[in-house]
Amino acid sequence: MNSGREYEVALILGDGIGPEISGAAVAVLEATGVSIRWREFAAGEAARQCHGHPLPAATLAAVRTIGVALKGPLLAPKQTGRLVVRHGDADVTYPSVNNALRRELEVFANVRPIRSFPGVPTPFPSLDVVIVREVTEDTYIGWEEMKGPDEAWAIKRITRQASERIFRFAFEYARARGRRKVTAGHKANVLNLTDGLFLASGRDVAVAFPEVPFDDCMIDALCLRLVKQPDTLDVLVLPNQYGDILTDLCAGIAGSLGLAPGANIGARVAFFEASHGAAPDIVGQGIANPIALILSGAMLLGHLGEAAAERRIWEAVARVLREGRHLTPDLGGHARTTDVTRAIIAALGRAEGVTGSA
Ligand code: ATP
């Protein structure tokens, strides 16, 4: 049952394959019957061309006001370079448009549920994890400098306040979603102060959630566990950089980057985006896998309180993958983005048992 409300949602189509998969996600969300008034805003290369800046102030202001957005991927820094956002008289430099968007909108938790799906070839059929990545600090604050011509430094910033906030978020998420446990990933044996503070914050917060089991794991050992015993892991709480890296590892072992959705949650704004990038190597070919962004859209519906519609999309995606007739090339098939989208919309109309969501 949908609530019958009409929601206003900001839409950023994105770069590269963004417009192709954003169109797919919008079509699937509309097919659930939830009423959404889409408000499109520019960011990325389209914005650079039309407005002279990849992150126009008007886009940021609109997303802040609306509070919820669906966002296609934006080109990575290797394609765009660093980004400067003007605040009054001061310039703030960010390492990428994505990084700027997250920090300007003050989101702090990047939530990425990644699971194996029956029908998708993987040696790890029991993978079902949720990465909760802290996105306001760590090495991705972009403080790098040359100390002479042959030496470069990067600052890794970890604070108790941001670390406790991300752990509280993760424990509340685990409790609300009935997840089995929370695991902190770190390298506190080497980075005693920074990762040490992150881990200590996790342990402090865990005391307030005695009903949610908590453990921790060195980041290298965590990679090993992910490929050896993925069923011993559930919600993974990670500083920014490890979270970025582990997402691709998890998506790869689940079968494709094209299956990994994501949410960016803050106190006032939440925006939803696939974990993958703009995939410039396949742009315009019509073969991009839309599922990660479609599932991100499902998470958006859940965030709006439309839990039944969220669950229906996860079920429809699971069904299409299990049937195996409409798979894009990244999953070993020959289907096009539009074929997969149509198949998911058709599956939405067919009832079946609950396969679960994040
Ligand atoms: P970023 O640094 O933003 O992650 P990237 O170029 O390193 O960007 P992606 O853009 O995610 O990484 O692309 C990595 C590989 O995965 C590419 O070969 C791309 O074609 C593929 N890929 C990413 N997303 C999809 C998708 N939705 N469907 C099919 N292939 C994809």
Short mmCIF file of C-alpha atoms and ligand atoms in Angstrom, two decimals:
data_model
loop_
_atom_site.label_atom_id
_atom_site.label_comp_id
_atom_site.label_asym_id
_atom_site.label_seq_id
_atom_site.Cartn_x
_atom_site.Cartn_y
_atom_site.Cartn_z
CA MET A 1 0.00 0.00 0.00
CA ASN A 2 1.35 3.39 -0.95
CA SER A 3 0.65 6.31 1.38
CA GLY A 4 -1.04 8.35 -1.38
CA ARG A 5 1.16 11.34 -0.61
CA GLU A 6 3.02 13.24 -3.31
CA TYR A 7 6.72 13.65 -2.61
CA GLU A 8 9.09 16.19 -4.06
CA VAL A 9 12.46 14.70 -5.00
CA ALA A 10 15.47 16.41 -6.59
CA LEU A 11 16.96 14.61 -9.57
CA ILE A 12 20.55 14.91 -10.78
CA LEU A 13 21.05 12.87 -13.94
CA GLY A 14 24.85 12.74 -13.66
CA ASP A 15 27.70 12.21 -16.11
CA GLY A 16 28.61 9.31 -18.36
CA ILE A 17 26.02 6.54 -18.04
CA GLY A 18 24.14 8.71 -15.50
CA PRO A 19 21.32 9.89 -17.78
CA GLU A 20 20.74 6.30 -19.07
CA ILE A 21 20.46 4.72 -15.64
CA SER A 22 18.68 7.69 -14.02
CA GLY A 23 15.93 7.35 -16.61
CA ALA A 24 15.65 3.67 -15.72
CA ALA A 25 15.44 4.36 -11.99
CA VAL A 26 12.80 7.07 -12.42
CA ALA A 27 10.70 4.72 -14.57
CA VAL A 28 10.85 1.93 -11.95
CA LEU A 29 10.04 4.27 -9.05
CA GLU A 30 7.06 5.64 -10.96
CA ALA A 31 5.88 2.10 -11.71
CA THR A 32 5.51 1.43 -7.96
CA GLY A 33 2.65 3.95 -7.92
CA VAL A 34 4.32 6.20 -5.34
CA SER A 35 3.63 9.75 -6.45
CA ILE A 36 6.80 11.78 -6.94
CA ARG A 37 7.26 15.25 -8.36
CA TRP A 38 10.75 15.20 -9.84
CA ARG A 39 12.73 18.47 -9.85
CA GLU A 40 15.77 18.20 -12.09
CA PHE A 41 19.00 20.07 -11.25
CA ALA A 42 22.36 20.11 -12.96
CA ALA A 43 25.67 18.88 -11.56
CA GLY A 44 28.81 17.51 -13.18
CA GLU A 45 29.78 18.07 -16.79
CA ALA A 46 26.29 19.16 -17.85
CA ALA A 47 26.42 21.88 -15.20
CA ARG A 48 29.94 22.90 -16.16
CA GLN A 49 28.75 23.41 -19.73
CA CYS A 50 25.49 25.23 -18.91
CA HIS A 51 26.44 27.11 -15.74
CA GLY A 52 30.25 27.27 -15.87
CA HIS A 53 30.62 25.22 -12.65
CA PRO A 54 30.14 21.48 -11.98
CA LEU A 55 28.35 22.17 -8.70
CA PRO A 56 26.22 25.30 -9.09
CA ALA A 57 25.14 27.08 -5.91
CA ALA A 58 21.54 26.85 -7.15
CA THR A 59 21.74 23.04 -7.25
CA LEU A 60 23.12 22.86 -3.72
CA ALA A 61 20.49 25.28 -2.43
CA ALA A 62 17.65 23.38 -4.10
CA VAL A 63 18.76 19.98 -2.80
CA ARG A 64 19.14 21.45 0.70
CA THR A 65 15.60 22.81 0.54
CA ILE A 66 13.99 19.69 -0.91
CA GLY A 67 16.00 17.41 1.37
CA VAL A 68 15.88 14.25 -0.77
CA ALA A 69 17.60 13.55 -4.09
CA LEU A 70 18.24 10.77 -6.57
CA LYS A 71 21.62 11.27 -8.18
CA GLY A 72 23.36 9.68 -11.14
CA PRO A 73 27.15 9.16 -10.99
CA LEU A 74 29.55 12.06 -11.59
CA LEU A 75 32.95 11.87 -13.24
CA ALA A 76 35.85 11.05 -10.92
CA PRO A 77 38.69 13.47 -10.10
CA LYS A 78 41.04 11.84 -12.58
CA GLN A 79 38.67 13.14 -15.26
CA THR A 80 37.70 16.48 -13.69
CA GLY A 81 40.48 17.66 -11.36
CA ARG A 82 39.88 19.29 -7.96
CA LEU A 83 36.85 21.45 -7.32
CA VAL A 84 36.56 24.89 -5.74
CA VAL A 85 33.31 26.02 -4.08
CA ARG A 86 33.00 29.66 -3.10
CA HIS A 87 31.69 30.54 0.39
CA GLY A 88 31.37 34.32 0.62
CA ASP A 89 34.91 35.57 0.24
CA ALA A 90 36.54 32.22 0.92
CA ASP A 91 37.22 29.33 -1.45
CA VAL A 92 36.90 25.74 -0.28
CA THR A 93 38.73 23.15 -2.38
CA TYR A 94 37.46 19.59 -2.62
CA PRO A 95 39.12 16.55 -4.19
CA SER A 96 36.09 15.75 -6.39
CA VAL A 97 32.54 16.85 -7.20
CA ASN A 98 31.16 13.85 -5.30
CA ASN A 99 33.24 14.74 -2.26
CA ALA A 100 32.09 18.37 -2.49
CA LEU A 101 28.45 17.36 -2.78
CA ARG A 102 28.63 15.14 0.28
CA ARG A 103 30.40 17.73 2.40
CA GLU A 104 28.42 20.75 1.23
CA LEU A 105 25.17 18.90 1.93
CA GLU A 106 26.56 17.71 5.29
CA VAL A 107 25.74 14.07 4.80
CA PHE A 108 27.92 11.85 6.97
CA ALA A 109 26.84 8.23 6.45
CA ASN A 110 27.26 6.47 3.14
CA VAL A 111 25.20 3.28 3.37
CA ARG A 112 25.83 0.56 0.80
CA PRO A 113 23.94 -2.72 1.09
CA ILE A 114 25.67 -5.35 -1.05
CA ARG A 115 24.43 -8.89 -1.40
CA SER A 116 24.68 -11.84 -3.70
CA PHE A 117 21.59 -12.63 -5.77
CA PRO A 118 20.58 -16.13 -6.91
CA GLY A 119 21.10 -16.15 -10.68
CA VAL A 120 24.19 -13.96 -10.61
CA PRO A 121 27.35 -16.07 -10.91
CA THR A 122 29.52 -15.63 -7.80
CA PRO A 123 31.68 -17.95 -5.73
CA PHE A 124 30.21 -16.18 -2.66
CA PRO A 125 26.45 -16.81 -2.67
CA SER A 126 26.09 -16.00 1.03
CA LEU A 127 27.38 -12.42 0.85
CA ASP A 128 24.91 -10.02 2.51
CA VAL A 129 26.63 -7.01 4.05
CA VAL A 130 25.91 -3.34 4.58
CA ILE A 131 28.86 -0.99 4.37
CA VAL A 132 28.40 2.08 6.57
CA ARG A 133 31.14 4.45 5.48
CA GLU A 134 31.98 7.69 7.29
CA VAL A 135 32.27 10.37 4.59
CA THR A 136 33.21 13.63 6.30
CA GLU A 137 36.83 12.97 7.18
CA ASP A 138 39.81 10.58 6.96
CA THR A 139 42.33 11.02 4.11
CA TYR A 140 39.55 12.22 1.77
CA ILE A 141 39.40 15.67 3.35
CA GLY A 142 41.85 16.53 0.57
CA TRP A 143 44.66 17.94 2.71
CA GLU A 144 47.69 16.99 0.64
CA GLU A 145 50.88 18.91 0.10
CA MET A 146 54.30 18.56 -1.44
CA LYS A 147 57.18 18.74 1.05
CA GLY A 148 59.77 19.45 -1.59
CA PRO A 149 59.80 18.06 -5.14
CA ASP A 150 60.02 14.37 -4.16
CA GLU A 151 57.88 14.07 -1.06
CA ALA A 152 54.12 14.30 -0.69
CA TRP A 153 52.04 14.25 2.50
CA ALA A 154 48.35 13.59 3.07
CA ILE A 155 46.54 14.31 6.32
CA LYS A 156 44.27 11.65 7.82
CA ARG A 157 41.76 13.35 10.09
CA ILE A 158 39.65 11.33 12.52
CA THR A 159 37.56 12.94 15.26
CA ARG A 160 35.68 11.39 18.15
CA GLN A 161 32.56 13.37 17.27
CA ALA A 162 32.34 12.07 13.67
CA SER A 163 33.36 8.55 14.67
CA GLU A 164 30.76 8.28 17.44
CA ARG A 165 28.13 9.70 15.07
CA ILE A 166 28.79 7.05 12.40
CA PHE A 167 28.80 4.21 14.94
CA ARG A 168 25.55 5.44 16.50
CA PHE A 169 24.04 5.56 13.02
CA ALA A 170 25.26 2.02 12.27
CA PHE A 171 23.95 0.54 15.51
CA GLU A 172 20.57 2.24 15.10
CA TYR A 173 20.43 1.02 11.48
CA ALA A 174 21.32 -2.55 12.55
CA ARG A 175 18.71 -2.52 15.29
CA ALA A 176 15.96 -1.05 13.10
CA ARG A 177 16.65 -3.48 10.23
CA GLY A 178 17.19 -6.58 12.37
CA ARG A 179 20.76 -7.03 11.17
CA ARG A 180 22.84 -9.58 13.05
CA LYS A 181 25.91 -7.63 14.12
CA VAL A 182 28.17 -4.61 13.64
CA THR A 183 31.87 -4.91 12.80
CA ALA A 184 34.34 -2.02 12.82
CA GLY A 185 37.09 -2.14 10.19
CA HIS A 186 40.37 -0.36 11.02
CA LYS A 187 44.15 -0.61 11.14
CA ALA A 188 44.56 0.49 14.74
CA ASN A 189 47.64 -1.66 15.32
CA VAL A 190 49.60 0.60 12.92
CA LEU A 191 47.59 3.83 12.97
CA ASN A 192 47.30 3.88 16.76
CA LEU A 193 46.05 7.44 17.03
CA THR A 194 43.68 7.88 14.09
CA ASP A 195 42.24 4.40 13.58
CA GLY A 196 42.75 3.86 17.31
CA LEU A 197 40.38 6.75 18.03
CA PHE A 198 37.87 5.43 15.47
CA LEU A 199 37.88 2.00 17.12
CA ALA A 200 37.70 3.39 20.66
CA SER A 201 34.69 5.48 19.61
CA GLY A 202 33.01 2.36 18.24
CA ARG A 203 33.61 0.49 21.49
CA ASP A 204 32.20 3.38 23.53
CA VAL A 205 29.03 3.60 21.40
CA ALA A 206 28.57 -0.19 21.44
CA VAL A 207 27.96 -0.07 25.21
CA ALA A 208 24.66 1.72 24.56
CA PHE A 209 23.49 -1.06 22.19
CA PRO A 210 23.96 -4.28 24.20
CA GLU A 211 21.40 -6.10 22.02
CA VAL A 212 23.54 -5.67 18.86
CA PRO A 213 26.69 -7.82 18.85
CA PHE A 214 29.85 -5.84 18.06
CA ASP A 215 33.33 -6.85 17.03
CA ASP A 216 36.21 -5.33 15.12
CA CYS A 217 38.66 -6.49 12.51
CA MET A 218 41.87 -5.18 10.94
CA ILE A 219 41.11 -3.97 7.45
CA ASP A 220 43.42 -6.51 5.79
CA ALA A 221 41.94 -9.38 7.80
CA LEU A 222 38.48 -8.04 6.94
CA CYS A 223 39.27 -8.40 3.21
CA LEU A 224 40.31 -12.00 3.85
CA ARG A 225 37.14 -12.70 5.85
CA LEU A 226 35.00 -11.21 3.09
CA VAL A 227 36.28 -13.77 0.61
CA LYS A 228 36.66 -16.68 3.05
CA GLN A 229 33.74 -16.39 5.48
CA PRO A 230 31.42 -13.64 4.24
CA ASP A 231 28.56 -15.04 6.31
CA THR A 232 30.41 -14.03 9.51
CA LEU A 233 29.96 -10.37 8.52
CA ASP A 234 26.93 -8.10 8.42
CA VAL A 235 27.07 -4.31 9.03
CA LEU A 236 30.62 -3.01 8.43
CA VAL A 237 31.52 0.43 9.82
CA LEU A 238 34.50 1.96 8.10
CA PRO A 239 36.42 5.22 7.84
CA ASN A 240 36.09 6.97 4.48
CA GLN A 241 38.94 5.45 2.47
CA TYR A 242 38.58 1.83 3.61
CA GLY A 243 34.83 2.13 2.94
CA ASP A 244 35.48 3.29 -0.60
CA ILE A 245 37.84 0.40 -1.29
CA LEU A 246 35.78 -2.31 0.39
CA THR A 247 32.70 -1.31 -1.59
CA ASP A 248 34.32 -2.31 -4.86
CA LEU A 249 35.62 -5.52 -3.31
CA CYS A 250 32.15 -6.44 -2.02
CA ALA A 251 30.45 -5.45 -5.28
CA GLY A 252 32.97 -7.51 -7.23
CA ILE A 253 32.39 -10.61 -5.14
CA ALA A 254 28.62 -10.12 -5.37
CA GLY A 255 28.97 -10.16 -9.16
CA SER A 256 29.19 -6.57 -10.42
CA LEU A 257 29.58 -2.94 -9.43
CA GLY A 258 26.24 -2.57 -11.20
CA LEU A 259 24.48 -4.26 -8.24
CA ALA A 260 25.70 -2.01 -5.42
CA PRO A 261 23.27 0.76 -4.39
CA GLY A 262 23.92 3.55 -1.92
CA ALA A 263 22.46 6.25 0.30
CA ASN A 264 24.14 9.35 1.71
CA ILE A 265 22.42 10.37 4.92
CA GLY A 266 22.73 13.58 6.92
CA ALA A 267 20.66 15.33 9.55
CA ARG A 268 18.72 17.39 6.97
CA VAL A 269 19.51 15.96 3.53
CA ALA A 270 19.66 12.45 2.10
CA PHE A 271 20.65 11.60 -1.43
CA PHE A 272 20.70 8.25 -3.11
CA GLU A 273 23.21 7.08 -5.70
CA ALA A 274 24.80 3.92 -7.08
CA SER A 275 28.17 2.96 -5.62
CA HIS A 276 29.80 2.89 -9.04
CA GLY A 277 31.16 5.76 -11.11
CA ALA A 278 30.14 7.27 -14.44
CA ALA A 279 31.63 4.36 -16.43
CA PRO A 280 32.86 6.52 -19.34
CA ASP A 281 34.11 3.40 -21.15
CA ILE A 282 30.54 2.21 -21.88
CA VAL A 283 28.66 5.50 -22.15
CA GLY A 284 26.07 5.77 -24.91
CA GLN A 285 26.11 2.04 -25.70
CA GLY A 286 22.84 1.35 -23.89
CA ILE A 287 24.38 -1.55 -21.95
CA ALA A 288 24.88 -0.01 -18.50
CA ASN A 289 23.42 -2.04 -15.67
CA PRO A 290 20.71 0.16 -14.10
CA ILE A 291 20.15 -2.08 -11.04
CA ALA A 292 22.43 -0.26 -8.58
CA LEU A 293 20.64 3.03 -9.18
CA ILE A 294 17.21 1.35 -9.23
CA LEU A 295 17.97 -0.17 -5.81
CA SER A 296 19.25 3.23 -4.63
CA GLY A 297 15.84 4.54 -5.67
CA ALA A 298 14.25 1.77 -3.60
CA MET A 299 16.29 2.96 -0.60
CA LEU A 300 15.01 6.48 -1.29
CA LEU A 301 11.43 5.22 -1.09
CA GLY A 302 12.26 3.50 2.20
CA HIS A 303 13.68 6.77 3.49
CA LEU A 304 10.41 8.50 2.56
CA GLY A 305 8.51 5.91 4.58
CA GLU A 306 7.30 3.87 1.59
CA ALA A 307 8.67 0.60 2.93
CA ALA A 308 6.28 -1.61 0.93
CA ALA A 309 7.32 -0.01 -2.37
CA GLU A 310 10.98 -0.34 -1.38
CA ARG A 311 10.51 -4.05 -0.71
CA ARG A 312 8.62 -4.59 -3.98
CA ILE A 313 11.52 -3.15 -5.98
CA TRP A 314 14.05 -5.41 -4.22
CA GLU A 315 11.79 -8.38 -4.90
CA ALA A 316 11.37 -7.46 -8.56
CA VAL A 317 15.11 -7.03 -9.04
CA ALA A 318 15.80 -10.36 -7.30
CA ARG A 319 13.26 -12.04 -9.55
CA VAL A 320 14.70 -10.64 -12.78
CA LEU A 321 18.20 -11.68 -11.74
CA ARG A 322 17.06 -15.16 -10.72
CA GLU A 323 15.24 -15.70 -14.02
CA GLY A 324 18.46 -14.70 -15.82
CA ARG A 325 16.83 -13.72 -19.11
CA HIS A 326 17.54 -10.00 -18.90
CA LEU A 327 21.12 -9.52 -17.73
CA THR A 328 23.43 -6.75 -18.93
CA PRO A 329 26.94 -7.66 -20.19
CA ASP A 330 28.61 -6.96 -16.80
CA LEU A 331 26.57 -9.93 -15.49
CA GLY A 332 27.38 -12.11 -18.50
CA GLY A 333 24.20 -11.38 -20.47
CA HIS A 334 23.31 -9.51 -23.64
CA ALA A 335 20.41 -7.38 -22.42
CA ARG A 336 20.29 -3.65 -22.80
CA THR A 337 19.57 -1.13 -20.03
CA THR A 338 16.04 -0.66 -21.34
CA ASP A 339 15.37 -4.45 -21.44
CA VAL A 340 16.36 -4.81 -17.77
CA THR A 341 14.26 -1.81 -16.81
CA ARG A 342 11.19 -3.15 -18.61
CA ALA A 343 11.69 -6.60 -17.03
CA ILE A 344 11.88 -5.09 -13.53
CA ILE A 345 8.74 -3.03 -14.13
CA ALA A 346 6.96 -6.15 -15.37
CA ALA A 347 8.13 -8.10 -12.31
CA LEU A 348 6.80 -5.35 -10.03
CA GLY A 349 3.35 -6.28 -11.16
CA ARG A 350 3.77 -9.94 -10.17
CA ALA A 351 3.40 -10.87 -6.50
CA GLU A 352 5.90 -13.15 -4.83
CA GLY A 353 7.37 -13.96 -1.42
CA VAL A 354 9.55 -11.47 0.36
CA THR A 355 13.23 -11.74 -0.61
CA GLY A 356 14.29 -9.00 1.76
CA SER A 357 15.95 -5.65 1.39
CA ALA A 358 18.78 -3.96 3.17
P1 ATP B 1 35.08 6.14 -9.78
O1 ATP B 1 36.48 6.52 -9.43
O2 ATP B 1 34.09 7.26 -9.71
O3 ATP B 1 34.63 4.90 -9.05
P2 ATP B 1 35.88 4.63 -12.10
O4 ATP B 1 36.03 5.03 -13.55
O5 ATP B 1 37.09 4.19 -11.36
O6 ATP B 1 35.11 5.79 -11.33
P3 ATP B 1 33.49 3.19 -12.59
O7 ATP B 1 33.01 4.35 -13.39
O8 ATP B 1 32.63 2.71 -11.50
O9 ATP B 1 34.89 3.44 -11.95
O10 ATP B 1 33.79 2.02 -13.61
C1 ATP B 1 34.62 0.89 -13.25
C2 ATP B 1 34.30 -0.24 -14.23
O11 ATP B 1 33.02 -0.79 -13.91
C3 ATP B 1 34.23 0.22 -15.67
O12 ATP B 1 34.75 -0.78 -16.52
C4 ATP B 1 32.73 0.40 -15.92
O13 ATP B 1 32.34 0.20 -17.26
C5 ATP B 1 32.14 -0.68 -15.01
N1 ATP B 1 30.82 -0.26 -14.52
C6 ATP B 1 30.57 0.66 -13.56
N2 ATP B 1 29.27 0.81 -13.39
C7 ATP B 1 28.65 -0.01 -14.26
C8 ATP B 1 27.29 -0.30 -14.56
N3 ATP B 1 26.26 0.30 -13.94
N4 ATP B 1 27.04 -1.21 -15.54
C9 ATP B 1 28.03 -1.82 -16.18
N5 ATP B 1 29.34 -1.61 -15.94
C10 ATP B 1 29.66 -0.70 -14.99
#
